[in-house]
Amino acid sequence: MTAPRHFLDIAALSREELRAILDEAHARKALRLDWPNAKPDEDAPLADHALAMIFQKNSTRTRVSFEIAMTQLGGHAIALSAADTQLGRGESIEDTARVLSRMVDAVMMRANKHDDLVNFAHAADVPVINGLTDLSHPCQIVADIMTIEEWAGDIAGKTIAWLGDGNNVCASFVHAGEKLDFKLRIATPPGYAPCAREIAAARAAGADVAVSTDARATIAGADVVVTDTWVSMGDVDKDARMAAFPPYAVTDDMMACASKEALFLHCLPAHRGEEVSAAVIDGPQSAVWDEAENRVHAQKAVLMWCQGKL
Ligand code: CP
Ligand code: NVA
């Protein structure tokens, strides 16, 4: 049996694989403009395929976009809250992976711990997709890059500024930088920088990434400004975070330091008045609703890649 094609992190993809996934996402979106959401694509490339989705954490976008993605590809999706399965009563990750591998063609997992995702993938005979862990959120970044390409053209050479927490979403941006030749500038409060080992690995692989605590210097001239919640699912230090992050809020004043046409992105859910002002997220430079919609198109391409169809 050939090894399944897992989608656990962007860092593990080749440049060509990531480009193929992005091209497929753009092409499939273009082919179904104004179609009803649940109508399958003409070629229904995953007809007769089933996806199981395991959620150890809350989700709106990831759950709905994967389910609609499978419907559009002609297949079927099953959403499982981990707590409602036997995982919640102590059945092992590995046994769950073995059982689901006999029933479905791929598994998407949103896991509390990245190691659980990796262990699940090792035990599975079908492709496993990272639907967010404490360490990364690669599906989100495929949709983000797609959105940047739609609004601003080729991402190569563009400067992307990340303000706020050096979290899971930020880590997947770091992984993508080495594949797509954009400049990544990250500003976080002291103590909230992305993992230094990951930054060093990205640089060694050719990424142009800089990490600072100076928000205004980081955003200066940026083509794209990105932020995320200051308190991610599983974070237990809310008070310290709410005290540390306000200088990194994306306000009109902060956006004025970026390039005049700079795009604003946020994976959502957003907290207006915290990491972003209402004026910015609801303003003309914000692409957050396209970004959310693009989760569907991005997921479809990821699912096809996992099934060996790209
Ligand atoms: N951006 C994102 O992953 O949203 P959900 O948590 O709603 O899935
Ligand atoms: N960083 C956030 C992303 C939510 C989609 C979290 O992990 O909660």
Short mmCIF file of N, CA and C in Angstrom, two decimals, residues 19-110:
data_model
loop_
_atom_site.label_atom_id
_atom_site.label_comp_id
_atom_site.label_asym_id
_atom_site.label_seq_id
_atom_site.Cartn_x
_atom_site.Cartn_y
_atom_site.Cartn_z
N ARG A 19 1.93 25.33 -5.15
CA ARG A 19 1.45 26.10 -6.32
C ARG A 19 0.29 25.37 -6.99
N ALA A 20 0.40 24.05 -7.10
CA ALA A 20 -0.68 23.27 -7.75
C ALA A 20 -1.97 23.37 -6.95
N ILE A 21 -1.86 23.34 -5.63
CA ILE A 21 -3.05 23.45 -4.78
C ILE A 21 -3.69 24.83 -4.97
N LEU A 22 -2.87 25.87 -4.97
CA LEU A 22 -3.41 27.24 -5.15
C LEU A 22 -4.05 27.40 -6.53
N ASP A 23 -3.40 26.90 -7.56
CA ASP A 23 -3.94 27.03 -8.92
C ASP A 23 -5.28 26.31 -9.04
N GLU A 24 -5.36 25.12 -8.43
CA GLU A 24 -6.62 24.37 -8.49
C GLU A 24 -7.73 25.12 -7.75
N ALA A 25 -7.38 25.71 -6.62
CA ALA A 25 -8.39 26.46 -5.84
C ALA A 25 -8.92 27.63 -6.66
N HIS A 26 -8.03 28.39 -7.29
CA HIS A 26 -8.47 29.52 -8.13
C HIS A 26 -9.35 29.01 -9.29
N ALA A 27 -8.90 27.95 -9.94
CA ALA A 27 -9.60 27.46 -11.14
C ALA A 27 -10.99 26.95 -10.79
N ARG A 28 -11.10 26.18 -9.71
CA ARG A 28 -12.41 25.64 -9.35
C ARG A 28 -13.36 26.75 -8.91
N LYS A 29 -12.83 27.77 -8.23
CA LYS A 29 -13.69 28.90 -7.83
C LYS A 29 -14.24 29.59 -9.08
N ALA A 30 -13.36 29.80 -10.06
CA ALA A 30 -13.77 30.51 -11.28
C ALA A 30 -14.84 29.75 -12.06
N LEU A 31 -14.83 28.42 -11.95
CA LEU A 31 -15.77 27.60 -12.73
C LEU A 31 -17.18 27.57 -12.15
N ARG A 32 -17.35 28.08 -10.89
CA ARG A 32 -18.68 27.94 -10.29
C ARG A 32 -19.18 29.26 -9.68
N LEU A 33 -18.82 30.37 -10.32
CA LEU A 33 -19.29 31.67 -9.83
C LEU A 33 -20.82 31.69 -9.88
N ASP A 34 -21.44 32.12 -8.78
CA ASP A 34 -22.91 32.23 -8.68
C ASP A 34 -23.67 30.90 -8.73
N TRP A 35 -22.95 29.79 -8.63
CA TRP A 35 -23.66 28.51 -8.57
C TRP A 35 -24.25 28.33 -7.16
N PRO A 36 -25.32 27.53 -7.02
CA PRO A 36 -25.80 27.19 -5.67
C PRO A 36 -24.68 26.48 -4.90
N ASN A 37 -24.57 26.76 -3.63
CA ASN A 37 -23.42 26.28 -2.85
C ASN A 37 -23.30 24.75 -2.80
N ALA A 38 -24.43 24.06 -2.79
CA ALA A 38 -24.36 22.60 -2.62
C ALA A 38 -24.40 21.84 -3.95
N LYS A 39 -24.35 22.57 -5.08
CA LYS A 39 -24.34 21.88 -6.38
C LYS A 39 -22.92 21.35 -6.65
N PRO A 40 -22.78 20.08 -6.97
CA PRO A 40 -21.43 19.55 -7.23
C PRO A 40 -20.80 20.15 -8.48
N ASP A 41 -19.47 20.26 -8.48
CA ASP A 41 -18.73 20.67 -9.68
C ASP A 41 -19.04 19.68 -10.82
N GLU A 42 -18.94 20.16 -12.07
CA GLU A 42 -19.26 19.31 -13.23
C GLU A 42 -18.56 17.96 -13.17
N ASP A 43 -17.26 17.95 -12.80
CA ASP A 43 -16.50 16.70 -12.86
C ASP A 43 -16.58 15.87 -11.58
N ALA A 44 -17.16 16.47 -10.51
CA ALA A 44 -17.33 15.75 -9.23
C ALA A 44 -16.14 14.82 -8.94
N PRO A 45 -14.93 15.37 -8.78
CA PRO A 45 -13.74 14.51 -8.73
C PRO A 45 -13.64 13.61 -7.50
N LEU A 46 -14.40 13.92 -6.44
CA LEU A 46 -14.35 13.03 -5.27
C LEU A 46 -15.69 12.33 -5.05
N ALA A 47 -16.40 12.07 -6.18
CA ALA A 47 -17.63 11.27 -6.08
C ALA A 47 -17.29 9.95 -5.41
N ASP A 48 -18.16 9.48 -4.55
CA ASP A 48 -18.00 8.19 -3.84
C ASP A 48 -16.92 8.23 -2.76
N HIS A 49 -16.40 9.45 -2.44
CA HIS A 49 -15.41 9.57 -1.36
C HIS A 49 -16.08 10.14 -0.10
N ALA A 50 -15.57 9.74 1.06
CA ALA A 50 -16.09 10.26 2.33
C ALA A 50 -14.96 10.82 3.18
N LEU A 51 -15.26 11.93 3.86
CA LEU A 51 -14.31 12.58 4.77
C LEU A 51 -14.91 12.57 6.17
N ALA A 52 -14.11 12.16 7.17
CA ALA A 52 -14.52 12.33 8.57
C ALA A 52 -13.78 13.54 9.13
N MET A 53 -14.49 14.35 9.91
CA MET A 53 -13.87 15.54 10.52
C MET A 53 -13.99 15.39 12.04
N ILE A 54 -12.84 15.45 12.72
CA ILE A 54 -12.83 15.32 14.18
C ILE A 54 -12.50 16.68 14.79
N PHE A 55 -13.35 17.15 15.66
CA PHE A 55 -13.12 18.45 16.30
C PHE A 55 -12.91 18.29 17.80
N GLN A 56 -11.69 18.61 18.24
CA GLN A 56 -11.42 18.70 19.68
C GLN A 56 -11.62 20.13 20.17
N LYS A 57 -11.78 21.06 19.22
CA LYS A 57 -12.00 22.47 19.57
C LYS A 57 -13.15 22.99 18.72
N ASN A 58 -13.68 24.15 19.12
CA ASN A 58 -14.78 24.78 18.39
C ASN A 58 -14.38 25.12 16.96
N SER A 59 -15.38 25.26 16.09
CA SER A 59 -15.13 25.71 14.72
C SER A 59 -16.43 26.13 14.05
N THR A 60 -16.37 27.18 13.28
CA THR A 60 -17.46 27.54 12.37
C THR A 60 -16.99 27.36 10.93
N ARG A 61 -15.96 28.13 10.54
CA ARG A 61 -15.49 28.13 9.15
C ARG A 61 -14.93 26.79 8.71
N THR A 62 -14.06 26.20 9.51
CA THR A 62 -13.39 24.97 9.09
C THR A 62 -14.40 23.84 8.91
N ARG A 63 -15.34 23.75 9.85
CA ARG A 63 -16.35 22.69 9.76
C ARG A 63 -17.22 22.88 8.52
N VAL A 64 -17.77 24.07 8.34
CA VAL A 64 -18.72 24.27 7.24
C VAL A 64 -18.00 24.23 5.89
N SER A 65 -16.81 24.81 5.83
CA SER A 65 -16.11 24.85 4.53
C SER A 65 -15.68 23.45 4.10
N PHE A 66 -15.24 22.61 5.01
CA PHE A 66 -14.88 21.24 4.61
C PHE A 66 -16.11 20.45 4.18
N GLU A 67 -17.22 20.65 4.90
CA GLU A 67 -18.43 19.90 4.54
C GLU A 67 -18.93 20.33 3.15
N ILE A 68 -18.97 21.63 2.91
CA ILE A 68 -19.43 22.12 1.60
C ILE A 68 -18.41 21.75 0.52
N ALA A 69 -17.12 21.78 0.86
CA ALA A 69 -16.08 21.39 -0.10
C ALA A 69 -16.33 19.96 -0.57
N MET A 70 -16.58 19.06 0.36
CA MET A 70 -16.82 17.66 -0.04
C MET A 70 -18.09 17.56 -0.88
N THR A 71 -19.13 18.29 -0.54
CA THR A 71 -20.36 18.26 -1.34
C THR A 71 -20.07 18.73 -2.76
N GLN A 72 -19.31 19.83 -2.88
CA GLN A 72 -19.00 20.36 -4.22
C GLN A 72 -18.10 19.41 -5.02
N LEU A 73 -17.29 18.63 -4.33
CA LEU A 73 -16.42 17.67 -5.03
C LEU A 73 -17.15 16.36 -5.31
N GLY A 74 -18.42 16.29 -4.91
CA GLY A 74 -19.25 15.12 -5.21
C GLY A 74 -19.20 14.06 -4.11
N GLY A 75 -18.53 14.35 -3.00
CA GLY A 75 -18.38 13.37 -1.92
C GLY A 75 -19.25 13.67 -0.72
N HIS A 76 -18.86 13.09 0.42
CA HIS A 76 -19.69 13.16 1.62
C HIS A 76 -18.79 13.46 2.82
N ALA A 77 -19.27 14.27 3.76
CA ALA A 77 -18.48 14.59 4.96
C ALA A 77 -19.28 14.28 6.22
N ILE A 78 -18.55 13.83 7.24
CA ILE A 78 -19.17 13.49 8.53
C ILE A 78 -18.44 14.26 9.61
N ALA A 79 -19.15 15.11 10.36
CA ALA A 79 -18.51 15.91 11.42
C ALA A 79 -18.67 15.20 12.76
N LEU A 80 -17.57 15.10 13.49
CA LEU A 80 -17.56 14.42 14.79
C LEU A 80 -16.98 15.35 15.85
N SER A 81 -17.73 15.61 16.88
CA SER A 81 -17.15 16.30 18.03
C SER A 81 -16.40 15.23 18.83
N ALA A 82 -15.12 15.45 19.06
CA ALA A 82 -14.31 14.40 19.73
C ALA A 82 -14.96 13.96 21.03
N ALA A 83 -15.52 14.92 21.77
CA ALA A 83 -16.10 14.59 23.07
C ALA A 83 -17.29 13.63 22.94
N ASP A 84 -17.98 13.67 21.80
CA ASP A 84 -19.15 12.81 21.61
C ASP A 84 -18.77 11.44 21.06
N THR A 85 -17.51 11.25 20.69
CA THR A 85 -17.08 9.94 20.19
C THR A 85 -16.45 9.16 21.34
N GLN A 86 -15.99 7.96 21.05
CA GLN A 86 -15.32 7.17 22.10
C GLN A 86 -13.95 7.77 22.46
N LEU A 87 -13.44 8.68 21.62
CA LEU A 87 -12.21 9.42 22.04
C LEU A 87 -12.47 10.09 23.37
N GLY A 88 -13.68 10.62 23.52
CA GLY A 88 -14.04 11.32 24.76
C GLY A 88 -14.10 10.40 25.96
N ARG A 89 -14.15 9.07 25.72
CA ARG A 89 -14.17 8.11 26.83
C ARG A 89 -12.86 7.34 26.91
N GLY A 90 -11.83 7.84 26.19
CA GLY A 90 -10.51 7.25 26.36
C GLY A 90 -10.05 6.31 25.26
N GLU A 91 -10.86 6.06 24.20
CA GLU A 91 -10.33 5.24 23.09
C GLU A 91 -9.13 5.96 22.52
N SER A 92 -8.11 5.21 22.14
CA SER A 92 -6.85 5.88 21.75
C SER A 92 -6.97 6.54 20.38
N ILE A 93 -6.12 7.54 20.20
CA ILE A 93 -6.01 8.23 18.92
C ILE A 93 -5.70 7.21 17.82
N GLU A 94 -4.78 6.28 18.11
CA GLU A 94 -4.33 5.33 17.10
C GLU A 94 -5.45 4.37 16.70
N ASP A 95 -6.19 3.85 17.68
CA ASP A 95 -7.29 2.93 17.34
C ASP A 95 -8.36 3.66 16.55
N THR A 96 -8.62 4.91 16.91
CA THR A 96 -9.62 5.70 16.17
C THR A 96 -9.16 5.88 14.73
N ALA A 97 -7.88 6.14 14.54
CA ALA A 97 -7.35 6.32 13.18
C ALA A 97 -7.49 5.03 12.37
N ARG A 98 -7.21 3.89 13.01
CA ARG A 98 -7.30 2.60 12.29
C ARG A 98 -8.75 2.32 11.89
N VAL A 99 -9.67 2.60 12.78
CA VAL A 99 -11.08 2.32 12.48
C VAL A 99 -11.59 3.25 11.38
N LEU A 100 -11.32 4.53 11.51
CA LEU A 100 -11.83 5.47 10.50
C LEU A 100 -11.22 5.19 9.13
N SER A 101 -9.97 4.68 9.13
CA SER A 101 -9.31 4.36 7.85
C SER A 101 -10.05 3.27 7.08
N ARG A 102 -10.85 2.44 7.80
CA ARG A 102 -11.64 1.38 7.14
C ARG A 102 -12.98 1.91 6.64
N MET A 103 -13.32 3.15 7.00
CA MET A 103 -14.68 3.64 6.71
C MET A 103 -14.72 4.87 5.82
N VAL A 104 -13.65 5.67 5.83
CA VAL A 104 -13.65 6.92 5.05
C VAL A 104 -12.34 7.00 4.26
N ASP A 105 -12.29 7.98 3.37
CA ASP A 105 -11.14 8.12 2.46
C ASP A 105 -10.14 9.18 2.91
N ALA A 106 -10.54 10.00 3.89
CA ALA A 106 -9.64 11.02 4.46
C ALA A 106 -10.22 11.47 5.79
N VAL A 107 -9.34 11.99 6.65
CA VAL A 107 -9.78 12.51 7.95
C VAL A 107 -9.21 13.90 8.13
N MET A 108 -10.06 14.85 8.50
CA MET A 108 -9.61 16.19 8.90
C MET A 108 -9.70 16.23 10.42
N MET A 109 -8.63 16.70 11.06
CA MET A 109 -8.64 16.74 12.53
C MET A 109 -8.27 18.12 13.04
N ARG A 110 -9.09 18.67 13.91
CA ARG A 110 -8.75 19.89 14.66
C ARG A 110 -8.38 19.42 16.05
#
